[in-house]
Amino acid sequence: MAYQIPRGCQDLLPEDSYAWQSIERTLREFCYLYNYDEIRTPIFEHTKVFKRENDSSDMVNKEMYTFQPENSKTSLTIRPEGTAGVVRSFVENKMYSSPDLPVKLFYMGTMARHERPQKGRLRLFNQFGVECLGNKSPYTDVETIVLAYSILKALGLKDLKVCINTLGDEESRKNYRETLKRYFAPYLDELCADCKRRYEQNPLRILDCKVDHEHPCMQNVPKISDYLNDSSQEYFKTVLSLLDELEIPYEVDPGLVRGLDYYTHTVFEIVSLNTEMGAQSTVLAGGRYDNLIPYYGGPADMSGIGWALGMERLLIALEAEGVELEKKPDLDVFVMCLDESARSYAFQTLIELRAYGYRADMDMNGKGFKGQFKAADRAHAHYALLIGENERSQNMITVKNLHTKEQTSILRNDLIIYLDDHMESEHHHQEDSYEKNTL
């Protein structure tokens, strides 16, 4: 039997892992600058953590991987998104009692959704996200948007657009929901089955329907901006004013409601304008939620805001814009054993190189001289150490620069000093050449 990976999943192969690590470093560096701390939550939670009462989202109603362990009455769900678990942990561990609110957290990990696999949309995918919990301020909203925008720009994306909208507070949402129900009532028989369900649970979600988005009734849908109370209007006005002051380009999109029901006030997406992204052009998305912390038992007046990006889709966006991703780094040193009698001596040298911070390797399969040179070449090694019986008996090392082909013999005790000097000077030479080529 030939074993194959399940549909909608993909392996992260070694040659691709360095691009991921580079992106993750950038994400961590920005979170460090913005004073966000890492949190790691379980890959599965009690189902009720995700399946909240009367939730109309497709994720909850169609896409969750829910299971019940044998001999157990407990229903568990593999996390389909990161926010719910983070907020659950925030409440359970009483982080809301911190004297220094908001609590700012970031996470990265695997999520699972049972949906139709396509480009940029997998069943098992990796997500990075941030959650800012414990206060409600338009300044916090803008800070999280600036963090998101700055990260994507730093990674090299240029063809970006920030789409933003407001869902208002609970009073505004209630007024708007009632208006939408009255508006869609005459068309209900013409809408898809999902929209019929959404009509009862949360009619705002009809605006996000991928099936009915071209139905004529969608052209004249009442805008939520006409149903915002004064405080919601003022809140959103401040958000937009701050974005203007910071010169963050944005577009107000009245149809943006986001895919989860817990959002209130500010919602946003950052979209790639590159045509190669196709239908899956949203790189990052998030918004504010006023009711999620109380749902899990936290303080009734405590709010939060967050966003998340899919790593796989981010990589597609970077490749679409021609951003050069990090590849496997060259090897500093390849140790070559010329005589079997010198193998232990060569191996000890290899371990010493690594102890001093050099990226080094050697052949462990007894290849001949030619085969070892080919291995060093494939690893793009800067230096080869040629070690045979003569070197072992005299406590020497033959060092060969694989770029210049220069070769010299030194005492083994001087090896690290030699490499420190020559690797550093070679590095400076490469920097000088780079500066000359870019002037």
Tab-separated table of C-alpha atoms in Angstrom:
chain	number	residue	atom	x	y	z
A	1	MET	CA	0.000	0.000	0.000
A	2	ALA	CA	1.318	3.438	-0.964
A	3	TYR	CA	0.642	5.863	1.865
A	4	GLN	CA	-0.357	9.369	0.869
A	5	ILE	CA	-1.035	12.566	2.738
A	6	PRO	CA	-4.754	13.275	3.389
A	7	ARG	CA	-6.569	15.583	0.987
A	8	GLY	CA	-6.304	19.232	1.928
A	9	CYS	CA	-3.009	18.820	3.787
A	10	GLN	CA	0.577	19.408	2.740
A	11	ASP	CA	4.035	18.549	4.036
A	12	LEU	CA	6.481	21.297	4.879
A	13	LEU	CA	9.619	19.949	3.211
A	14	PRO	CA	13.138	20.771	4.463
A	15	GLU	CA	14.009	23.017	1.514
A	16	ASP	CA	10.934	25.163	2.242
A	17	SER	CA	11.344	25.340	6.016
A	18	TYR	CA	13.906	28.165	5.909
A	19	ALA	CA	11.405	30.541	4.277
A	20	TRP	CA	8.934	29.723	7.067
A	21	GLN	CA	11.576	30.281	9.746
A	22	SER	CA	12.496	33.642	8.212
A	23	ILE	CA	8.848	34.765	8.222
A	24	GLU	CA	8.381	33.532	11.795
A	25	ARG	CA	11.437	35.522	12.915
A	26	THR	CA	9.956	38.690	11.425
A	27	LEU	CA	6.614	38.016	13.110
A	28	ARG	CA	8.295	37.467	16.471
A	29	GLU	CA	10.478	40.571	16.088
A	30	PHE	CA	7.467	42.829	15.471
A	31	CYS	CA	5.555	41.289	18.369
A	32	TYR	CA	8.585	41.985	20.562
A	33	LEU	CA	8.594	45.641	19.462
A	34	TYR	CA	4.852	45.972	20.104
A	35	ASN	CA	5.140	44.249	23.521
A	36	TYR	CA	3.151	41.119	22.607
A	37	ASP	CA	3.891	37.883	24.485
A	38	GLU	CA	3.536	34.376	23.064
A	39	ILE	CA	0.773	32.021	24.180
A	40	ARG	CA	0.343	28.355	23.211
A	41	THR	CA	-3.061	26.741	23.630
A	42	PRO	CA	-4.169	23.111	23.013
A	43	ILE	CA	-4.723	21.945	19.454
A	44	PHE	CA	-8.178	20.757	20.533
A	45	GLU	CA	-10.698	22.231	22.951
A	46	HIS	CA	-14.135	21.372	24.303
A	47	THR	CA	-16.519	21.827	21.384
A	48	LYS	CA	-18.490	24.567	23.163
A	49	VAL	CA	-15.388	26.773	23.095
A	50	PHE	CA	-15.977	27.125	19.341
A	51	LYS	CA	-19.660	26.245	18.926
A	52	ARG	CA	-21.273	29.163	20.660
A	53	GLU	CA	-25.049	29.553	20.892
A	54	ASN	CA	-26.805	30.601	17.672
A	55	ASP	CA	-23.548	31.018	15.704
A	56	SER	CA	-24.294	31.344	11.975
A	57	SER	CA	-20.750	31.077	10.602
A	58	ASP	CA	-19.875	28.360	8.096
A	59	MET	CA	-16.825	27.486	10.158
A	60	VAL	CA	-18.985	26.472	13.129
A	61	ASN	CA	-21.863	24.937	11.191
A	62	LYS	CA	-19.998	23.075	8.444
A	63	GLU	CA	-16.244	22.921	8.834
A	64	MET	CA	-15.252	21.791	12.325
A	65	TYR	CA	-13.491	18.490	12.998
A	66	THR	CA	-15.392	17.312	16.067
A	67	PHE	CA	-14.845	13.954	17.745
A	68	GLN	CA	-15.722	12.067	20.906
A	69	PRO	CA	-13.023	9.806	22.386
A	70	GLU	CA	-13.994	6.187	22.992
A	71	ASN	CA	-15.668	5.609	26.375
A	72	SER	CA	-16.079	9.361	26.845
A	73	LYS	CA	-19.071	11.680	26.813
A	74	THR	CA	-16.850	14.683	26.100
A	75	SER	CA	-17.139	16.322	22.681
A	76	LEU	CA	-13.851	17.806	21.494
A	77	THR	CA	-13.005	19.879	18.423
A	78	ILE	CA	-9.682	20.440	16.695
A	79	ARG	CA	-9.230	24.208	16.719
A	80	PRO	CA	-10.481	25.841	13.482
A	81	GLU	CA	-9.137	29.264	14.534
A	82	GLY	CA	-6.977	30.708	17.285
A	83	THR	CA	-8.978	33.482	18.957
A	84	ALA	CA	-11.450	31.326	20.895
A	85	GLY	CA	-8.767	29.246	22.632
A	86	VAL	CA	-6.697	32.308	23.493
A	87	VAL	CA	-9.688	34.130	25.017
A	88	ARG	CA	-10.704	30.974	26.900
A	89	SER	CA	-7.190	30.810	28.387
A	90	PHE	CA	-7.215	34.543	29.162
A	91	VAL	CA	-10.364	34.083	31.244
A	92	GLU	CA	-9.518	30.703	32.789
A	93	ASN	CA	-6.121	31.949	33.974
A	94	LYS	CA	-7.602	35.253	35.197
A	95	MET	CA	-5.253	37.329	33.086
A	96	TYR	CA	-7.960	39.996	33.138
A	97	SER	CA	-6.878	40.835	36.716
A	98	SER	CA	-3.527	42.158	35.459
A	99	PRO	CA	-2.857	45.749	36.600
A	100	ASP	CA	-1.399	46.439	33.155
A	101	LEU	CA	-4.235	45.967	30.702
A	102	PRO	CA	-4.504	45.272	27.859
A	103	VAL	CA	-2.855	41.854	27.825
A	104	LYS	CA	-1.230	41.501	24.387
A	105	LEU	CA	-0.701	37.962	23.121
A	106	PHE	CA	0.422	36.267	19.901
A	107	TYR	CA	0.177	32.658	18.776
A	108	MET	CA	1.155	30.445	15.868
A	109	GLY	CA	0.059	26.908	15.156
A	110	THR	CA	-1.959	24.422	13.142
A	111	MET	CA	-5.712	24.842	12.573
A	112	ALA	CA	-8.213	22.505	10.879
A	113	ARG	CA	-11.329	23.191	8.808
A	114	HIS	CA	-13.192	20.668	6.669
A	115	GLU	CA	-13.766	22.696	3.520
A	116	ARG	CA	-13.120	22.267	-0.190
A	117	PRO	CA	-9.342	22.491	-0.729
A	118	GLN	CA	-8.139	25.071	-3.247
A	119	LYS	CA	-5.217	27.405	-3.782
A	120	GLY	CA	-4.494	29.186	-0.517
A	121	ARG	CA	-7.183	27.259	1.360
A	122	LEU	CA	-6.252	23.963	3.022
A	123	ARG	CA	-8.043	21.723	5.485
A	124	LEU	CA	-5.008	21.669	7.742
A	125	PHE	CA	-3.251	25.024	7.739
A	126	ASN	CA	-0.955	27.149	9.864
A	127	GLN	CA	-2.071	30.427	11.363
A	128	PHE	CA	-0.342	33.304	13.111
A	129	GLY	CA	-2.433	35.764	15.085
A	130	VAL	CA	-2.466	38.436	17.752
A	131	GLU	CA	-5.051	39.232	20.426
A	132	CYS	CA	-5.132	42.446	22.470
A	133	LEU	CA	-7.409	41.788	25.440
A	134	GLY	CA	-8.836	43.911	28.225
A	135	ASN	CA	-9.514	47.378	26.871
A	136	LYS	CA	-11.618	49.147	24.263
A	137	SER	CA	-10.091	52.071	22.454
A	138	PRO	CA	-9.879	53.223	18.828
A	139	TYR	CA	-6.161	53.702	19.498
A	140	THR	CA	-5.841	49.984	20.220
A	141	ASP	CA	-7.770	49.172	17.030
A	142	VAL	CA	-5.385	51.281	14.973
A	143	GLU	CA	-2.322	49.905	16.762
A	144	THR	CA	-3.281	46.353	15.773
A	145	ILE	CA	-3.928	47.403	12.160
A	146	VAL	CA	-0.573	49.220	12.013
A	147	LEU	CA	1.150	46.130	13.431
A	148	ALA	CA	-0.435	43.963	10.721
A	149	TYR	CA	0.320	46.408	7.907
A	150	SER	CA	3.912	46.937	9.076
A	151	ILE	CA	4.605	43.196	9.214
A	152	LEU	CA	3.360	42.609	5.678
A	153	LYS	CA	5.351	45.574	4.366
A	154	ALA	CA	8.496	44.402	6.171
A	155	LEU	CA	8.111	40.958	4.598
A	156	GLY	CA	8.188	42.621	1.181
A	157	LEU	CA	4.536	42.867	0.116
A	158	LYS	CA	3.683	46.049	-1.790
A	159	ASP	CA	0.396	45.405	-3.613
A	160	LEU	CA	-1.771	45.752	-0.512
A	161	LYS	CA	-5.067	47.368	0.409
A	162	VAL	CA	-6.592	47.727	3.880
A	163	CYS	CA	-10.356	47.185	3.766
A	164	ILE	CA	-12.178	48.375	6.864
A	165	ASN	CA	-15.721	48.645	8.166
A	166	THR	CA	-17.606	49.007	11.427
A	167	LEU	CA	-20.361	46.749	12.733
A	168	GLY	CA	-21.102	49.183	15.562
A	169	ASP	CA	-21.976	48.318	19.137
A	170	GLU	CA	-24.693	45.872	20.199
A	171	GLU	CA	-27.462	48.470	19.926
A	172	SER	CA	-26.402	49.448	16.403
A	173	ARG	CA	-26.081	45.819	15.340
A	174	LYS	CA	-29.553	45.024	16.682
A	175	ASN	CA	-31.108	47.914	14.722
A	176	TYR	CA	-29.252	46.875	11.577
A	177	ARG	CA	-30.189	43.184	11.943
A	178	GLU	CA	-33.882	44.098	12.163
A	179	THR	CA	-33.537	46.315	9.098
A	180	LEU	CA	-31.840	43.530	7.129
A	181	LYS	CA	-34.532	41.015	8.062
A	182	ARG	CA	-37.207	43.362	6.765
A	183	TYR	CA	-35.175	44.015	3.612
A	184	PHE	CA	-34.395	40.363	2.763
A	185	ALA	CA	-37.831	38.963	3.705
A	186	PRO	CA	-39.337	39.351	0.168
A	187	TYR	CA	-36.299	37.649	-1.399
A	188	LEU	CA	-35.875	34.806	1.103
A	189	ASP	CA	-37.262	32.088	-1.194
A	190	GLU	CA	-34.702	33.068	-3.855
A	191	LEU	CA	-31.664	32.820	-1.569
A	192	CYS	CA	-29.523	29.745	-0.875
A	193	ALA	CA	-30.162	27.362	2.027
A	194	ASP	CA	-27.288	28.845	4.018
A	195	CYS	CA	-28.700	32.336	3.683
A	196	LYS	CA	-32.090	31.089	4.889
A	197	ARG	CA	-30.332	29.844	8.032
A	198	ARG	CA	-28.332	33.060	8.345
A	199	TYR	CA	-31.545	35.076	8.028
A	200	GLU	CA	-32.707	33.629	11.344
A	201	GLN	CA	-29.348	33.488	13.131
A	202	ASN	CA	-27.449	36.536	11.873
A	203	PRO	CA	-28.663	38.314	8.700
A	204	LEU	CA	-25.390	40.299	8.511
A	205	ARG	CA	-23.760	37.100	7.282
A	206	ILE	CA	-25.958	37.145	4.166
A	207	LEU	CA	-23.831	40.074	2.973
A	208	ASP	CA	-20.803	37.755	2.919
A	209	CYS	CA	-22.467	34.945	0.950
A	210	LYS	CA	-20.370	33.612	-1.950
A	211	VAL	CA	-23.439	32.011	-3.616
A	212	ASP	CA	-25.887	34.920	-3.602
A	213	HIS	CA	-23.456	37.826	-3.920
A	214	GLU	CA	-24.650	38.558	-7.495
A	215	HIS	CA	-28.356	38.363	-6.675
A	216	PRO	CA	-30.043	41.675	-7.661
A	217	CYS	CA	-31.171	42.293	-4.081
A	218	MET	CA	-27.529	42.622	-3.024
A	219	GLN	CA	-27.165	45.825	-5.035
A	220	ASN	CA	-29.371	47.938	-2.772
A	221	VAL	CA	-28.764	46.471	0.662
A	222	PRO	CA	-29.108	49.098	3.415
A	223	LYS	CA	-25.733	50.237	4.727
A	224	ILE	CA	-24.851	49.746	8.366
A	225	SER	CA	-23.421	53.263	8.480
A	226	ASP	CA	-27.002	54.568	8.347
A	227	TYR	CA	-27.925	52.628	11.502
A	228	LEU	CA	-25.008	53.408	13.782
A	229	ASN	CA	-25.736	55.246	16.997
A	230	ASP	CA	-23.732	58.357	17.864
A	231	SER	CA	-21.113	56.596	20.000
A	232	SER	CA	-20.414	53.968	17.294
A	233	GLN	CA	-20.124	56.661	14.634
A	234	GLU	CA	-17.699	58.638	16.779
A	235	TYR	CA	-15.640	55.506	17.534
A	236	PHE	CA	-15.236	54.629	13.855
A	237	LYS	CA	-14.557	58.241	12.912
A	238	THR	CA	-11.641	58.285	15.369
A	239	VAL	CA	-10.257	55.024	13.937
A	240	LEU	CA	-10.276	56.436	10.403
A	241	SER	CA	-8.808	59.748	11.538
A	242	LEU	CA	-5.881	57.982	13.214
A	243	LEU	CA	-5.242	55.891	10.099
A	244	ASP	CA	-5.232	59.092	8.042
A	245	GLU	CA	-2.712	60.723	10.389
A	246	LEU	CA	-0.436	57.691	10.095
A	247	GLU	CA	-0.889	57.640	6.295
A	248	ILE	CA	-2.098	54.051	6.287
A	249	PRO	CA	-4.023	53.587	3.006
A	250	TYR	CA	-7.486	52.112	3.469
A	251	GLU	CA	-10.859	51.715	1.835
A	252	VAL	CA	-14.145	51.636	3.747
A	253	ASP	CA	-16.035	48.554	2.559
A	254	PRO	CA	-19.688	48.547	3.747
A	255	GLY	CA	-20.031	44.871	2.789
A	256	LEU	CA	-17.205	43.677	5.014
A	257	VAL	CA	-18.739	41.720	7.904
A	258	ARG	CA	-16.070	38.983	8.494
A	259	GLY	CA	-16.729	35.276	8.729
A	260	LEU	CA	-17.291	34.894	12.469
A	261	ASP	CA	-20.246	36.129	14.478
A	262	TYR	CA	-18.451	37.526	17.497
A	263	TYR	CA	-17.157	40.731	15.863
A	264	THR	CA	-18.345	44.222	16.857
A	265	HIS	CA	-17.173	47.722	15.914
A	266	THR	CA	-14.001	47.697	13.775
A	267	VAL	CA	-13.498	44.845	11.296
A	268	PHE	CA	-10.747	44.813	8.683
A	269	GLU	CA	-8.925	42.786	6.054
A	270	ILE	CA	-5.641	43.346	4.281
A	271	VAL	CA	-5.989	42.225	0.676
A	272	SER	CA	-3.375	41.482	-1.975
A	273	LEU	CA	-4.064	43.282	-5.253
A	274	ASN	CA	-1.829	40.894	-7.186
A	275	THR	CA	-3.854	39.115	-9.867
A	276	GLU	CA	-2.061	35.802	-9.264
A	277	MET	CA	-3.783	35.519	-5.878
A	278	GLY	CA	-7.118	34.792	-7.553
A	279	ALA	CA	-10.175	34.461	-5.325
A	280	GLN	CA	-8.115	33.954	-2.173
A	281	SER	CA	-6.736	37.498	-2.057
A	282	THR	CA	-7.251	38.161	1.667
A	283	VAL	CA	-3.878	37.821	3.387
A	284	LEU	CA	-4.850	38.920	6.894
A	285	ALA	CA	-8.129	39.663	8.678
A	286	GLY	CA	-9.498	40.548	12.089
A	287	GLY	CA	-11.578	42.866	14.189
A	288	ARG	CA	-12.926	43.857	17.589
A	289	TYR	CA	-15.128	41.662	19.763
A	290	ASP	CA	-17.064	43.027	22.744
A	291	ASN	CA	-18.910	39.883	23.820
A	292	LEU	CA	-16.358	37.089	23.578
A	293	ILE	CA	-14.592	37.624	26.916
A	294	PRO	CA	-17.894	37.688	28.868
A	295	TYR	CA	-19.020	34.551	26.998
A	296	TYR	CA	-16.164	32.596	28.569
A	297	GLY	CA	-16.911	33.987	32.026
A	298	GLY	CA	-14.718	37.084	32.030
A	299	PRO	CA	-15.733	40.611	33.057
A	300	ALA	CA	-18.907	41.779	31.323
A	301	ASP	CA	-17.444	45.095	30.210
A	302	MET	CA	-14.156	43.735	28.831
A	303	SER	CA	-13.416	43.843	25.102
A	304	GLY	CA	-10.690	42.600	22.791
A	305	ILE	CA	-9.360	42.912	19.264
A	306	GLY	CA	-7.193	40.660	17.129
A	307	TRP	CA	-6.239	39.456	13.669
A	308	ALA	CA	-4.804	36.370	12.045
A	309	LEU	CA	-3.038	35.388	8.841
A	310	GLY	CA	-2.622	32.026	7.165
A	311	MET	CA	1.022	31.181	6.643
A	312	GLU	CA	0.392	29.202	3.444
A	313	ARG	CA	-1.574	32.053	1.873
A	314	LEU	CA	1.059	34.582	2.967
A	315	LEU	CA	3.718	32.532	1.152
A	316	ILE	CA	1.578	32.529	-2.000
A	317	ALA	CA	1.289	36.337	-1.794
A	318	LEU	CA	5.050	36.727	-1.326
A	319	GLU	CA	5.797	34.468	-4.290
A	320	ALA	CA	3.214	36.276	-6.430
A	321	GLU	CA	5.039	39.572	-5.858
A	322	GLY	CA	8.423	37.992	-6.560
A	323	VAL	CA	9.714	38.403	-3.009
A	324	GLU	CA	12.823	36.236	-2.672
A	325	LEU	CA	12.327	33.883	0.225
A	326	GLU	CA	15.125	32.597	2.412
A	327	LYS	CA	16.709	29.346	1.311
A	328	LYS	CA	18.873	26.776	3.008
A	329	PRO	CA	22.093	28.546	4.106
A	330	ASP	CA	25.486	27.504	2.827
A	331	LEU	CA	27.681	25.260	4.942
A	332	ASP	CA	30.655	26.947	6.590
A	333	VAL	CA	32.880	23.888	6.647
A	334	PHE	CA	32.807	20.363	5.236
A	335	VAL	CA	35.180	17.953	6.957
A	336	MET	CA	36.689	15.398	4.551
A	337	CYS	CA	38.199	12.185	5.854
A	338	LEU	CA	40.942	10.875	3.527
A	339	ASP	CA	41.961	7.778	5.525
A	340	GLU	CA	39.827	5.479	7.662
A	341	SER	CA	42.491	5.663	10.389
A	342	ALA	CA	41.846	9.411	10.691
A	343	ARG	CA	38.033	9.171	10.938
A	344	SER	CA	37.884	9.651	14.737
A	345	TYR	CA	40.275	12.605	14.468
A	346	ALA	CA	38.083	14.145	11.730
A	347	PHE	CA	34.909	13.498	13.725
A	348	GLN	CA	36.366	15.186	16.827
A	349	THR	CA	37.265	18.190	14.663
A	350	LEU	CA	33.685	18.316	13.352
A	351	ILE	CA	32.206	18.376	16.856
A	352	GLU	CA	34.669	21.095	17.912
A	353	LEU	CA	33.677	23.264	14.928
A	354	ARG	CA	30.031	23.082	15.920
A	355	ALA	CA	30.884	23.889	19.539
A	356	TYR	CA	32.431	27.135	18.276
A	357	GLY	CA	29.352	28.037	16.250
A	358	TYR	CA	30.360	26.872	12.795
A	359	ARG	CA	27.791	25.234	10.547
A	360	ALA	CA	29.682	22.057	9.670
A	361	ASP	CA	29.153	18.517	8.441
A	362	MET	CA	31.001	15.458	7.119
A	363	ASP	CA	30.265	12.253	5.259
A	364	MET	CA	29.288	9.408	7.582
A	365	ASN	CA	28.966	6.748	4.871
A	366	GLY	CA	32.600	6.181	3.918
A	367	LYS	CA	32.459	7.877	0.514
A	368	GLY	CA	35.644	8.283	-1.467
A	369	PHE	CA	37.541	11.516	-1.971
A	370	LYS	CA	35.581	12.458	-5.119
A	371	GLY	CA	32.230	11.685	-3.524
A	372	GLN	CA	33.027	13.836	-0.492
A	373	PHE	CA	34.004	16.762	-2.710
A	374	LYS	CA	30.683	16.470	-4.533
A	375	ALA	CA	28.855	16.467	-1.185
A	376	ALA	CA	30.759	19.605	-0.098
A	377	ASP	CA	29.850	21.263	-3.405
A	378	ARG	CA	26.150	20.400	-3.053
A	379	ALA	CA	26.217	21.909	0.445
A	380	HIS	CA	27.850	25.091	-0.969
A	381	ALA	CA	30.532	24.804	1.720
A	382	HIS	CA	32.945	27.713	2.029
A	383	TYR	CA	35.822	25.600	3.340
A	384	ALA	CA	36.846	21.957	3.241
A	385	LEU	CA	39.090	20.422	5.875
A	386	LEU	CA	41.212	17.634	4.385
A	387	ILE	CA	42.154	15.162	7.091
A	388	GLY	CA	44.190	12.021	6.503
A	389	GLU	CA	46.711	9.931	8.384
A	390	ASN	CA	49.445	12.560	7.857
A	391	GLU	CA	47.285	15.296	9.402
A	392	ARG	CA	46.288	13.046	12.300
A	393	SER	CA	49.856	11.968	13.128
A	394	GLN	CA	51.161	15.556	13.007
A	395	ASN	CA	48.119	17.151	14.704
A	396	MET	CA	47.574	19.265	11.593
A	397	ILE	CA	44.618	20.276	9.400
A	398	THR	CA	44.685	21.022	5.673
A	399	VAL	CA	42.246	23.855	4.955
A	400	LYS	CA	40.949	24.493	1.433
A	401	ASN	CA	38.940	27.542	0.415
A	402	LEU	CA	36.399	26.093	-2.013
A	403	HIS	CA	35.792	29.477	-3.645
A	404	THR	CA	39.388	30.563	-4.305
A	405	LYS	CA	40.836	26.995	-4.330
A	406	GLU	CA	43.638	28.216	-2.028
A	407	GLN	CA	44.938	25.547	0.323
A	408	THR	CA	47.106	25.677	3.445
A	409	SER	CA	48.120	23.447	6.366
A	410	ILE	CA	47.825	24.659	9.953
A	411	LEU	CA	48.069	23.249	13.448
A	412	ARG	CA	44.775	21.881	14.634
A	413	ASN	CA	44.985	24.118	17.723
A	414	ASP	CA	44.986	27.141	15.389
A	415	LEU	CA	41.954	26.029	13.347
A	416	ILE	CA	39.300	28.109	15.075
A	417	ILE	CA	41.477	31.254	15.083
A	418	TYR	CA	42.194	30.716	11.371
A	419	LEU	CA	38.513	30.297	10.475
A	420	ASP	CA	37.458	33.228	12.660
A	421	ASP	CA	39.896	35.500	10.804
A	422	HIS	CA	39.254	34.238	7.298
A	423	MET	CA	35.502	33.771	7.506
A	424	GLU	CA	35.130	37.291	8.903
A	425	SER	CA	37.338	38.856	6.227
A	426	GLU	CA	35.494	36.899	3.537
A	427	HIS	CA	32.197	38.151	4.957
A	428	HIS	CA	33.431	41.761	4.863
A	429	HIS	CA	34.634	41.240	1.290
A	430	GLN	CA	31.175	40.043	0.269
A	431	GLU	CA	29.583	43.070	1.985
A	432	ASP	CA	32.007	45.432	0.166
A	433	SER	CA	31.155	43.808	-3.168
A	434	TYR	CA	27.454	44.156	-2.409
A	435	GLU	CA	27.848	47.838	-1.593
A	436	LYS	CA	29.796	48.436	-4.804
A	437	ASN	CA	27.149	46.620	-6.855
A	438	THR	CA	24.316	48.614	-5.311
A	439	LEU	CA	25.869	52.083	-5.554
